[in-house]
Coordinates of N, CA and C in Angstrom, one line a residue:
M1311 N 221.0 52.7 -8.8 CA 222.1 52.1 -9.6 C 222.4 53.4 -10.7
A1312 N 223.6 53.8 -10.8 CA 224.2 54.6 -11.6 C 223.8 54.3 -13.2
V1313 N 223.9 55.3 -14.1 CA 223.9 54.9 -15.5 C 225.4 54.4 -16.0
A1314 N 225.2 53.1 -16.6 CA 226.6 52.5 -17.1 C 226.5 52.7 -18.6
R1315 N 227.4 53.6 -19.1 CA 227.6 53.9 -20.4 C 228.5 52.9 -21.1
M1316 N 228.1 52.4 -22.3 CA 228.9 51.5 -23.2 C 229.1 52.3 -24.5
R1317 N 230.3 52.5 -24.8 CA 230.7 53.2 -25.9 C 231.8 52.7 -26.6
M1318 N 232.2 53.2 -27.9 CA 233.1 52.7 -28.7 C 234.3 53.2 -28.0
S1319 N 235.5 52.3 -28.1 CA 236.8 52.6 -27.4 C 237.4 53.8 -28.4
R1320 N 237.9 54.8 -27.3 CA 238.4 56.0 -27.9 C 239.7 55.9 -28.8
T1321 N 240.1 54.6 -28.7 CA 241.5 54.4 -29.7 C 240.9 54.3 -31.1
A1322 N 239.6 54.3 -31.4 CA 239.1 54.4 -32.8 C 239.2 55.9 -33.1
L1323 N 239.5 56.9 -32.3 CA 239.9 58.2 -32.9 C 241.2 58.3 -33.4
L1324 N 242.2 57.3 -33.3 CA 243.4 57.3 -34.1 C 243.3 57.3 -35.4
P1325 N 242.4 56.3 -36.2 CA 242.5 56.3 -37.6 C 241.6 57.6 -38.0
V1326 N 240.9 58.1 -37.3 CA 240.1 59.4 -37.6 C 241.2 60.6 -37.8
L1327 N 242.2 60.6 -36.7 CA 243.1 61.6 -36.6 C 244.0 61.5 -37.8
F1328 N 244.5 60.1 -38.2 CA 245.4 59.9 -39.5 C 244.5 60.3 -40.6
L1329 N 243.1 60.1 -40.8 CA 242.4 60.7 -41.9 C 242.5 62.1 -42.0
C1330 N 242.5 63.0 -40.9 CA 242.3 64.1 -41.1 C 243.7 64.9 -41.4
F1331 N 244.9 64.1 -41.0 CA 246.1 64.6 -41.5 C 246.2 64.3 -43.2
C1332 N 245.8 63.2 -43.4 CA 245.8 62.8 -44.7 C 245.1 63.8 -45.7
V1333 N 243.9 64.3 -45.1 CA 242.8 65.3 -46.0 C 243.5 66.5 -45.9
L1334 N 244.2 67.1 -44.9 CA 244.6 68.3 -44.6 C 245.4 69.2 -45.7
P1335 N 246.5 68.3 -46.3 CA 247.0 69.1 -47.5 C 246.0 69.2 -48.7
L1336 N 245.2 68.2 -49.0 CA 244.1 68.6 -50.2 C 243.3 69.6 -49.7
A1337 N 242.8 69.7 -48.5 CA 241.9 70.9 -48.0 C 242.6 72.2 -48.1
A1338 N 243.9 72.2 -47.9 CA 244.7 73.4 -48.0 C 244.7 73.9 -49.3
A1339 N 244.5 73.2 -50.4 CA 244.9 73.7 -51.7 C 244.0 74.7 -52.3
T1340 N 242.6 74.7 -52.0 CA 241.7 75.5 -52.3 C 240.7 75.7 -51.1
P1341 N 240.2 76.8 -51.1 CA 239.1 77.2 -49.8 C 238.1 76.1 -50.0
W1342 N 237.4 76.1 -51.1 CA 236.3 75.1 -51.2 C 236.4 73.7 -50.7
L1343 N 237.8 73.2 -50.9 CA 238.0 71.8 -50.5 C 238.1 71.8 -48.9
L1344 N 238.1 73.0 -48.0 CA 238.1 72.8 -46.7 C 236.7 71.9 -46.2
L1345 N 235.7 71.8 -47.0 CA 234.8 71.1 -46.8 C 235.1 69.3 -46.6
L1346 N 236.1 69.1 -47.0 CA 236.7 67.7 -46.9 C 236.9 67.6 -45.4
L1347 N 237.2 68.4 -44.7 CA 237.5 68.2 -43.2 C 236.1 68.0 -42.5
A1348 N 235.2 68.1 -43.1 CA 233.7 67.7 -42.4 C 233.8 66.4 -42.2
V1349 N 234.3 65.5 -43.1 CA 234.4 64.0 -43.0 C 235.0 63.4 -41.7
P1350 N 236.3 63.7 -41.4 CA 236.9 63.3 -40.2 C 236.2 63.9 -38.8
A1351 N 235.6 65.1 -38.9 CA 234.9 65.7 -38.0 C 233.6 64.9 -37.7
T1352 N 232.7 64.5 -38.8 CA 231.8 63.7 -38.5 C 232.2 62.3 -37.8
L1353 N 233.2 61.8 -38.6 CA 233.5 60.5 -38.0 C 233.9 60.4 -36.4
A1354 N 234.6 61.6 -35.9 CA 235.2 61.9 -34.6 C 233.9 61.9 -33.7
A1355 N 232.9 62.7 -34.2 CA 231.7 62.8 -33.5 C 230.8 61.5 -33.2
W1356 N 230.9 60.7 -34.3 CA 230.3 59.4 -34.4 C 231.0 58.5 -33.2
V1357 N 232.2 58.6 -33.3 CA 232.9 57.6 -32.4 C 232.7 58.2 -30.8
V1358 N 232.5 59.3 -30.6 CA 232.3 60.0 -29.2 C 230.7 59.7 -28.9
R1359 N 229.8 60.0 -29.7 CA 228.5 59.9 -29.5 C 227.7 58.8 -29.2
V1360 N 227.9 57.7 -30.3 CA 227.3 56.5 -30.4 C 227.5 55.6 -29.2
G1361 N 226.5 55.1 -28.6 CA 226.4 54.1 -27.6 C 225.2 53.8 -27.0
V1362 N 225.4 53.1 -25.9 CA 224.1 52.5 -25.1 C 224.3 53.0 -23.7
D1363 N 223.4 53.5 -23.2 CA 223.4 53.8 -21.6 C 222.4 52.8 -21.1
V1364 N 222.6 52.2 -19.9 CA 221.6 51.3 -19.1 C 221.5 51.9 -17.9
G1365 N 220.4 52.0 -17.5 CA 220.1 52.6 -16.2 C 218.9 52.2 -15.6
D1366 N 218.3 52.8 -14.4 CA 217.2 52.0 -13.8 C 215.8 52.3 -14.6
D1367 N 215.9 53.4 -15.4 CA 214.8 53.6 -16.3 C 214.6 52.6 -17.5
G1368 N 215.7 52.2 -18.0 CA 215.8 51.2 -19.2 C 217.1 51.6 -19.8
M1369 N 217.0 51.4 -21.2 CA 218.1 51.5 -21.9 C 218.0 52.8 -23.0
T1370 N 219.1 53.5 -23.0 CA 219.1 54.6 -24.1 C 219.9 54.3 -25.1
V1371 N 219.6 54.2 -26.5 CA 220.3 54.0 -27.5 C 220.6 55.5 -27.9
R1372 N 221.9 55.6 -28.3 CA 222.5 57.0 -28.8 C 223.1 56.8 -30.0
S1373 N 222.4 57.5 -31.1 CA 223.0 57.6 -32.6 C 223.8 59.2 -32.5
L1374 N 224.2 59.2 -33.7 CA 224.8 60.4 -34.2 C 223.7 61.7 -34.1
A1375 N 222.4 61.3 -34.8 CA 221.3 62.2 -34.7 C 220.4 62.4 -33.7
G1376 N 220.5 61.4 -32.9 CA 219.4 61.4 -31.8 C 219.6 60.4 -30.7
E1377 N 218.5 60.1 -30.0 CA 218.5 59.0 -29.1 C 217.0 58.5 -28.8
R1378 N 217.1 57.1 -28.4 CA 215.9 56.6 -28.1 C 216.0 55.8 -26.8
T1379 N 214.9 56.1 -25.9 CA 214.9 55.3 -24.8 C 214.0 54.2 -24.8
V1380 N 214.2 53.0 -24.3 CA 213.5 51.8 -24.3 C 213.3 51.6 -22.9
G1381 N 212.2 51.8 -22.2 CA 212.0 51.4 -20.8 C 211.9 49.7 -20.4
W1382 N 212.1 49.5 -19.3 CA 212.2 48.1 -19.0 C 210.9 47.3 -19.2
P1383 N 209.8 48.1 -18.8 CA 208.5 47.5 -19.2 C 208.1 47.1 -20.7
E1384 N 208.8 48.1 -21.5 CA 208.6 47.9 -22.9 C 209.6 46.9 -23.6
L1385 N 210.7 46.4 -22.9 CA 211.5 45.5 -23.6 C 210.9 44.0 -23.5
A1386 N 210.9 43.5 -24.7 CA 210.3 42.1 -24.9 C 211.3 41.1 -24.9
G1387 N 212.6 41.6 -25.4 CA 213.7 40.7 -25.6 C 214.9 41.3 -26.3
I1388 N 215.9 40.4 -26.6 CA 217.0 40.8 -27.5 C 217.3 39.9 -28.6
R1389 N 217.4 40.5 -29.9 CA 217.5 39.6 -31.0 C 219.0 39.6 -31.5
V1390 N 219.7 38.6 -31.8 CA 221.1 38.5 -32.1 C 221.0 38.5 -33.6
G1391 N 221.6 39.3 -34.5 CA 221.4 39.3 -36.0 C 222.5 38.4 -36.5
P1392 N 222.4 38.2 -37.7 CA 223.1 37.0 -38.3 C 224.7 37.3 -38.2
R1393 N 224.9 38.7 -38.1 CA 226.4 39.0 -38.0 C 227.0 39.1 -36.6
G1394 N 226.0 38.8 -35.5 CA 226.3 39.0 -34.0 C 225.8 40.5 -33.5
D1395 N 225.1 41.1 -34.3 CA 224.8 42.5 -33.9 C 223.6 42.3 -33.1
L1396 N 223.3 43.2 -32.0 CA 222.3 43.0 -31.1 C 221.0 44.1 -31.3
W1397 N 219.7 43.7 -31.3 CA 218.8 44.5 -31.6 C 217.7 44.2 -30.4
L1398 N 217.1 45.4 -29.7 CA 216.1 45.5 -28.8 C 214.9 45.2 -29.4
V1399 N 214.1 44.2 -28.9 CA 212.7 44.2 -29.4 C 211.8 44.4 -28.5
T1400 N 210.9 45.4 -28.7 CA 210.0 46.1 -27.9 C 208.6 45.3 -27.8
T1401 N 208.0 45.5 -26.8 CA 206.5 45.0 -26.9 C 205.5 45.5 -28.0
A1402 N 205.8 46.6 -28.5 CA 205.1 47.0 -29.8 C 205.7 46.5 -31.3
D1403 N 206.5 45.4 -30.9 CA 207.1 44.5 -32.1 C 207.9 45.6 -33.1
T1404 N 208.7 46.5 -32.5 CA 209.7 47.3 -33.2 C 211.1 46.8 -32.8
E1405 N 212.0 47.2 -33.5 CA 213.5 46.7 -33.1 C 214.3 48.0 -33.1
V1406 N 215.3 47.9 -32.1 CA 216.2 49.1 -32.1 C 217.7 48.5 -32.1
R1407 N 218.4 48.9 -32.8 CA 219.7 48.5 -33.0 C 220.7 49.0 -31.8
L1408 N 221.4 48.1 -31.3 CA 222.4 48.5 -30.4 C 223.6 48.7 -31.0
P1409 N 224.2 50.0 -31.3 CA 225.1 50.2 -32.3 C 226.6 49.7 -32.0
V1410 N 226.9 49.6 -30.6 CA 228.3 49.3 -30.4 C 228.5 47.9 -29.8
L1411 N 227.4 47.1 -29.5 CA 227.4 45.9 -28.7 C 227.2 44.6 -29.8
R1412 N 227.9 43.7 -29.5 CA 227.7 42.6 -30.2 C 227.4 41.3 -29.4
A1413 N 227.2 40.2 -29.9 CA 226.8 38.9 -29.0 C 227.7 38.8 -27.9
R1414 N 229.0 39.1 -28.1 CA 230.0 38.7 -27.0 C 229.9 39.6 -25.8
D1415 N 229.1 40.7 -26.0 CA 228.7 41.8 -25.0 C 227.5 41.1 -24.2
L1416 N 226.8 40.1 -24.5 CA 225.5 39.8 -23.7 C 225.8 39.5 -22.1
P1417 N 226.8 39.0 -21.7 CA 227.1 38.7 -20.4 C 227.2 40.1 -19.5
R1418 N 227.9 41.0 -20.1 CA 228.2 42.5 -19.6 C 226.8 43.1 -19.5
L1419 N 226.0 43.0 -20.6 CA 224.7 43.7 -20.8 C 223.7 43.1 -19.6
S1420 N 224.0 41.9 -19.4 CA 223.0 41.0 -18.3 C 223.3 41.5 -17.2
A1421 N 224.7 41.8 -16.7 CA 225.1 42.1 -15.4 C 224.5 43.5 -15.3
L1422 N 224.7 44.2 -16.0 CA 224.3 45.8 -15.9 C 223.0 46.1 -16.0
S1423 N 222.2 45.1 -16.6 CA 220.7 45.5 -16.6 C 220.1 44.9 -15.2
G1424 N 220.8 44.4 -14.4 CA 220.4 43.8 -13.0 C 219.5 42.5 -13.1
G1425 N 219.7 41.8 -13.9 CA 219.1 40.7 -14.4 C 217.7 40.7 -15.1
R1426 N 217.5 42.0 -15.6 CA 216.3 42.3 -16.5 C 216.6 41.4 -17.7
I1427 N 217.7 41.5 -18.1 CA 218.1 40.8 -19.3 C 218.9 39.4 -19.1
P1428 N 218.2 38.2 -19.3 CA 218.9 36.9 -18.9 C 220.2 36.9 -19.5
A1429 N 221.2 36.2 -18.8 CA 222.5 35.8 -19.3 C 222.4 34.8 -20.3
P1430 N 223.2 34.7 -21.4 CA 223.0 33.5 -22.5 C 223.5 32.4 -21.7

């Protein structure tokens, strides 16, 4: 099975581009205000990088700074948070937040896992 990548929609880059255009006149005023352009650059990197990869080995959760792989034998279940966010629960009683997935994505996640995660 190939790795299925679940990422944020690339249309989320449109507000980041708008923010960049709004910050640009202020950043051009003085050289030290060019640091303000780091905010839209960081947001764009976050939109492109953050997500979940589902493969034969397990699930890899990617954040802006790093990634964590939870193998299928380590997975104890999935917890749905109070706002609909999803958390992987491991056999070591740790939790890993799935950054771009919500409770409405559980059927798709179940299909991609090959039945390892039961459908709700």
